[in-house]
């Protein structure tokens, strides 16, 4: 029984990491696709040009 514990914890940890990773990817995609970000980058590029 003691040998199966590390495997379970490892699986849980992996699942957690994967979950957070996918959340981050989704968040990044959403922020990149949102119009406010594009206007923000336009503003930044505008300021850089000046």
PDB file of N, CA and C in Angstrom:
ATOM      1  N   UNK A   1       0.835  -1.194   0.000  1.00  0.00           N
ATOM      2  CA  UNK A   1       0.000   0.000   0.000  1.00  0.00           C
ATOM      3  C   UNK A   1       0.877   1.253   0.000  1.00  0.00           C
ATOM      4  N   UNK A   2       1.992   1.195   0.692  1.00  0.00           N
ATOM      5  CA  UNK A   2       2.849   2.374   0.796  1.00  0.00           C
ATOM      6  C   UNK A   2       3.464   2.735  -0.551  1.00  0.00           C
ATOM      7  N   UNK A   3       3.637   1.753  -1.396  1.00  0.00           N
ATOM      8  CA  UNK A   3       4.287   2.035  -2.683  1.00  0.00           C
ATOM      9  C   UNK A   3       3.358   2.802  -3.624  1.00  0.00           C
ATOM     10  N   UNK A   4       2.086   2.643  -3.476  1.00  0.00           N
ATOM     11  CA  UNK A   4       1.151   3.284  -4.407  1.00  0.00           C
ATOM     12  C   UNK A   4       0.953   4.765  -4.082  1.00  0.00           C
ATOM     13  N   UNK A   5       1.348   5.185  -2.909  1.00  0.00           N
ATOM     14  CA  UNK A   5       1.117   6.581  -2.522  1.00  0.00           C
ATOM     15  C   UNK A   5       1.878   7.589  -3.396  1.00  0.00           C
ATOM     16  N   UNK A   6       3.153   7.379  -3.631  1.00  0.00           N
ATOM     17  CA  UNK A   6       3.896   8.345  -4.467  1.00  0.00           C
ATOM     18  C   UNK A   6       3.300   8.477  -5.868  1.00  0.00           C
ATOM     19  N   UNK A   7       2.865   7.352  -6.417  1.00  0.00           N
ATOM     20  CA  UNK A   7       2.266   7.398  -7.756  1.00  0.00           C
ATOM     21  C   UNK A   7       1.031   8.297  -7.755  1.00  0.00           C
ATOM     22  N   UNK A   8       0.209   8.123  -6.756  1.00  0.00           N
ATOM     23  CA  UNK A   8      -1.026   8.920  -6.680  1.00  0.00           C
ATOM     24  C   UNK A   8      -0.677  10.404  -6.555  1.00  0.00           C
ATOM     25  N   UNK A   9       0.245  10.714  -5.677  1.00  0.00           N
ATOM     26  CA  UNK A   9       0.617  12.112  -5.488  1.00  0.00           C
ATOM     27  C   UNK A   9       1.219  12.681  -6.778  1.00  0.00           C
ATOM     28  N   UNK A  10       1.998  11.871  -7.452  1.00  0.00           N
ATOM     29  CA  UNK A  10       2.598  12.322  -8.703  1.00  0.00           C
ATOM     30  C   UNK A  10       1.506  12.618  -9.723  1.00  0.00           C
ATOM     31  N   UNK A  11       0.561  11.735  -9.845  1.00  0.00           N
ATOM     32  CA  UNK A  11      -0.529  11.955 -10.801  1.00  0.00           C
ATOM     33  C   UNK A  11      -1.289  13.235 -10.477  1.00  0.00           C
ATOM     34  N   UNK A  12      -1.580  13.415  -9.190  1.00  0.00           N
ATOM     35  CA  UNK A  12      -2.304  14.625  -8.784  1.00  0.00           C
ATOM     36  C   UNK A  12      -1.496  15.873  -9.129  1.00  0.00           C
ATOM     37  N   UNK A  13      -0.222  15.813  -8.838  1.00  0.00           N
ATOM     38  CA  UNK A  13       0.638  16.960  -9.113  1.00  0.00           C
ATOM     39  C   UNK A  13       0.659  17.262 -10.611  1.00  0.00           C
ATOM     40  N   UNK A  14       0.800  16.229 -11.396  1.00  0.00           N
ATOM     41  CA  UNK A  14       0.839  16.415 -12.848  1.00  0.00           C
ATOM     42  C   UNK A  14      -0.460  17.046 -13.332  1.00  0.00           C
ATOM     43  N   UNK A  15      -1.550  16.547 -12.801  1.00  0.00           N
ATOM     44  CA  UNK A  15      -2.854  17.075 -13.208  1.00  0.00           C
ATOM     45  C   UNK A  15      -2.952  18.558 -12.859  1.00  0.00           C
ATOM     46  N   UNK A  16      -2.485  18.885 -11.656  1.00  0.00           N
ATOM     47  CA  UNK A  16      -2.515  20.278 -11.207  1.00  0.00           C
ATOM     48  C   UNK A  16      -1.694  21.151 -12.154  1.00  0.00           C
ATOM     49  N   UNK A  17      -0.486  20.704 -12.451  1.00  0.00           N
ATOM     50  CA  UNK A  17       0.408  21.482 -13.329  1.00  0.00           C
ATOM     51  C   UNK A  17      -0.254  21.671 -14.687  1.00  0.00           C
ATOM     52  N   UNK A  18      -0.795  20.590 -15.217  1.00  0.00           N
ATOM     53  CA  UNK A  18      -1.429  20.675 -16.529  1.00  0.00           C
ATOM     54  C   UNK A  18      -2.593  21.653 -16.494  1.00  0.00           C
ATOM     55  N   UNK A  19      -3.377  21.587 -15.422  1.00  0.00           N
ATOM     56  CA  UNK A  19      -4.544  22.460 -15.295  1.00  0.00           C
ATOM     57  C   UNK A  19      -4.113  23.930 -15.296  1.00  0.00           C
ATOM     58  N   UNK A  20      -3.125  24.252 -14.476  1.00  0.00           N
ATOM     59  CA  UNK A  20      -2.670  25.641 -14.405  1.00  0.00           C
ATOM     60  C   UNK A  20      -2.078  26.073 -15.745  1.00  0.00           C
ATOM     61  N   UNK A  21      -1.369  25.158 -16.397  1.00  0.00           N
ATOM     62  CA  UNK A  21      -0.758  25.494 -17.685  1.00  0.00           C
ATOM     63  C   UNK A  21      -1.847  25.839 -18.703  1.00  0.00           C
ATOM     64  N   UNK A  22      -2.858  24.995 -18.777  1.00  0.00           N
ATOM     65  CA  UNK A  22      -3.926  25.253 -19.744  1.00  0.00           C
ATOM     66  C   UNK A  22      -4.660  26.544 -19.406  1.00  0.00           C
ATOM     67  N   UNK A  23      -4.843  26.784 -18.113  1.00  0.00           N
ATOM     68  CA  UNK A  23      -5.485  28.030 -17.711  1.00  0.00           C
ATOM     69  C   UNK A  23      -4.681  29.220 -18.202  1.00  0.00           C
ATOM     70  N   UNK A  24      -3.374  29.133 -18.021  1.00  0.00           N
ATOM     71  CA  UNK A  24      -2.507  30.239 -18.445  1.00  0.00           C
ATOM     72  C   UNK A  24      -2.571  30.421 -19.956  1.00  0.00           C
ATOM     73  N   UNK A  25      -2.518  29.328 -20.677  1.00  0.00           N
ATOM     74  CA  UNK A  25      -2.556  29.421 -22.147  1.00  0.00           C
ATOM     75  C   UNK A  25      -3.866  30.068 -22.582  1.00  0.00           C
ATOM     76  N   UNK A  26      -4.958  29.621 -21.978  1.00  0.00           N
ATOM     77  CA  UNK A  26      -6.251  30.198 -22.321  1.00  0.00           C
ATOM     78  C   UNK A  26      -6.266  31.688 -22.011  1.00  0.00           C
ATOM     79  N   UNK A  27      -5.752  32.036 -20.855  1.00  0.00           N
ATOM     80  CA  UNK A  27      -5.717  33.445 -20.446  1.00  0.00           C
ATOM     81  C   UNK A  27      -4.922  34.276 -21.443  1.00  0.00           C
ATOM     82  N   UNK A  28      -3.775  33.746 -21.837  1.00  0.00           N
ATOM     83  CA  UNK A  28      -2.932  34.468 -22.798  1.00  0.00           C
ATOM     84  C   UNK A  28      -3.668  34.629 -24.125  1.00  0.00           C
ATOM     85  N   UNK A  29      -4.300  33.552 -24.586  1.00  0.00           N
ATOM     86  CA  UNK A  29      -5.036  33.636 -25.851  1.00  0.00           C
ATOM     87  C   UNK A  29      -6.139  34.681 -25.759  1.00  0.00           C
ATOM     88  N   UNK A  30      -6.850  34.680 -24.644  1.00  0.00           N
ATOM     89  CA  UNK A  30      -7.949  35.640 -24.473  1.00  0.00           C
ATOM     90  C   UNK A  30      -7.410  37.068 -24.485  1.00  0.00           C
ATOM     91  N   UNK A  31      -6.332  37.291 -23.746  1.00  0.00           N
ATOM     92  CA  UNK A  31      -5.780  38.643 -23.686  1.00  0.00           C
ATOM     93  C   UNK A  31      -5.238  39.066 -25.046  1.00  0.00           C
ATOM     94  N   UNK A  32      -4.671  38.125 -25.780  1.00  0.00           N
ATOM     95  CA  UNK A  32      -4.127  38.476 -27.092  1.00  0.00           C
ATOM     96  C   UNK A  32      -5.253  38.771 -28.080  1.00  0.00           C
ATOM     97  N   UNK A  33      -6.367  38.090 -27.927  1.00  0.00           N
ATOM     98  CA  UNK A  33      -7.482  38.280 -28.857  1.00  0.00           C
ATOM     99  C   UNK A  33      -8.371  39.456 -28.480  1.00  0.00           C
ATOM    100  N   UNK A  34      -8.248  39.931 -27.269  1.00  0.00           N
ATOM    101  CA  UNK A  34      -9.123  41.021 -26.836  1.00  0.00           C
ATOM    102  C   UNK A  34      -8.750  42.329 -27.544  1.00  0.00           C
ATOM    103  N   UNK A  35      -9.712  43.149 -27.884  1.00  0.00           N
ATOM    104  CA  UNK A  35      -9.441  44.392 -28.615  1.00  0.00           C
ATOM    105  C   UNK A  35      -8.638  45.403 -27.801  1.00  0.00           C
ATOM    106  N   UNK A  36      -8.845  45.386 -26.481  1.00  0.00           N
ATOM    107  CA  UNK A  36      -8.153  46.379 -25.643  1.00  0.00           C
ATOM    108  C   UNK A  36      -6.634  46.210 -25.749  1.00  0.00           C
ATOM    109  N   UNK A  37      -6.186  44.964 -25.865  1.00  0.00           N
ATOM    110  CA  UNK A  37      -4.743  44.735 -25.948  1.00  0.00           C
ATOM    111  C   UNK A  37      -4.203  45.298 -27.260  1.00  0.00           C
ATOM    112  N   UNK A  38      -4.926  45.092 -28.341  1.00  0.00           N
ATOM    113  CA  UNK A  38      -4.456  45.590 -29.632  1.00  0.00           C
ATOM    114  C   UNK A  38      -4.366  47.115 -29.611  1.00  0.00           C
ATOM    115  N   UNK A  39      -5.368  47.760 -29.020  1.00  0.00           N
ATOM    116  CA  UNK A  39      -5.310  49.224 -28.927  1.00  0.00           C
ATOM    117  C   UNK A  39      -4.154  49.652 -28.039  1.00  0.00           C
ATOM    118  N   UNK A  40      -3.915  48.858 -27.008  1.00  0.00           N
ATOM    119  CA  UNK A  40      -2.808  49.172 -26.098  1.00  0.00           C
ATOM    120  C   UNK A  40      -1.482  49.088 -26.839  1.00  0.00           C
ATOM    121  N   UNK A  41      -1.308  48.036 -27.623  1.00  0.00           N
ATOM    122  CA  UNK A  41      -0.059  47.900 -28.377  1.00  0.00           C
ATOM    123  C   UNK A  41       0.044  49.016 -29.412  1.00  0.00           C
ATOM    124  N   UNK A  42      -1.081  49.389 -30.003  1.00  0.00           N
ATOM    125  CA  UNK A  42      -1.074  50.511 -30.954  1.00  0.00           C
ATOM    126  C   UNK A  42      -0.593  51.780 -30.259  1.00  0.00           C
ATOM    127  N   UNK A  43      -1.095  52.002 -29.060  1.00  0.00           N
ATOM    128  CA  UNK A  43      -0.676  53.185 -28.303  1.00  0.00           C
ATOM    129  C   UNK A  43       0.810  53.136 -28.006  1.00  0.00           C
ATOM    130  N   UNK A  44       1.279  51.963 -27.589  1.00  0.00           N
ATOM    131  CA  UNK A  44       2.708  51.831 -27.249  1.00  0.00           C
ATOM    132  C   UNK A  44       3.558  52.106 -28.489  1.00  0.00           C
ATOM    133  N   UNK A  45       3.178  51.494 -29.606  1.00  0.00           N
ATOM    134  CA  UNK A  45       3.950  51.708 -30.835  1.00  0.00           C
ATOM    135  C   UNK A  45       3.891  53.181 -31.243  1.00  0.00           C
ATOM    136  N   UNK A  46       2.752  53.803 -31.033  1.00  0.00           N
ATOM    137  CA  UNK A  46       2.618  55.219 -31.356  1.00  0.00           C
ATOM    138  C   UNK A  46       3.587  56.058 -30.515  1.00  0.00           C
ATOM    139  N   UNK A  47       3.626  55.752 -29.218  1.00  0.00           N
ATOM    140  CA  UNK A  47       4.533  56.486 -28.334  1.00  0.00           C
ATOM    141  C   UNK A  47       5.989  56.225 -28.710  1.00  0.00           C
ATOM    142  N   UNK A  48       6.267  54.989 -29.117  1.00  0.00           N
ATOM    143  CA  UNK A  48       7.659  54.666 -29.493  1.00  0.00           C
ATOM    144  C   UNK A  48       8.030  55.447 -30.751  1.00  0.00           C
ATOM    145  N   UNK A  49       7.108  55.561 -31.699  1.00  0.00           N
ATOM    146  CA  UNK A  49       7.404  56.276 -32.937  1.00  0.00           C
ATOM    147  C   UNK A  49       7.717  57.732 -32.652  1.00  0.00           C
ATOM    148  N   UNK A  50       7.003  58.328 -31.721  1.00  0.00           N
ATOM    149  CA  UNK A  50       7.267  59.726 -31.372  1.00  0.00           C
ATOM    150  C   UNK A  50       8.576  59.789 -30.613  1.00  0.00           C
TER     151      UNK A  50
END
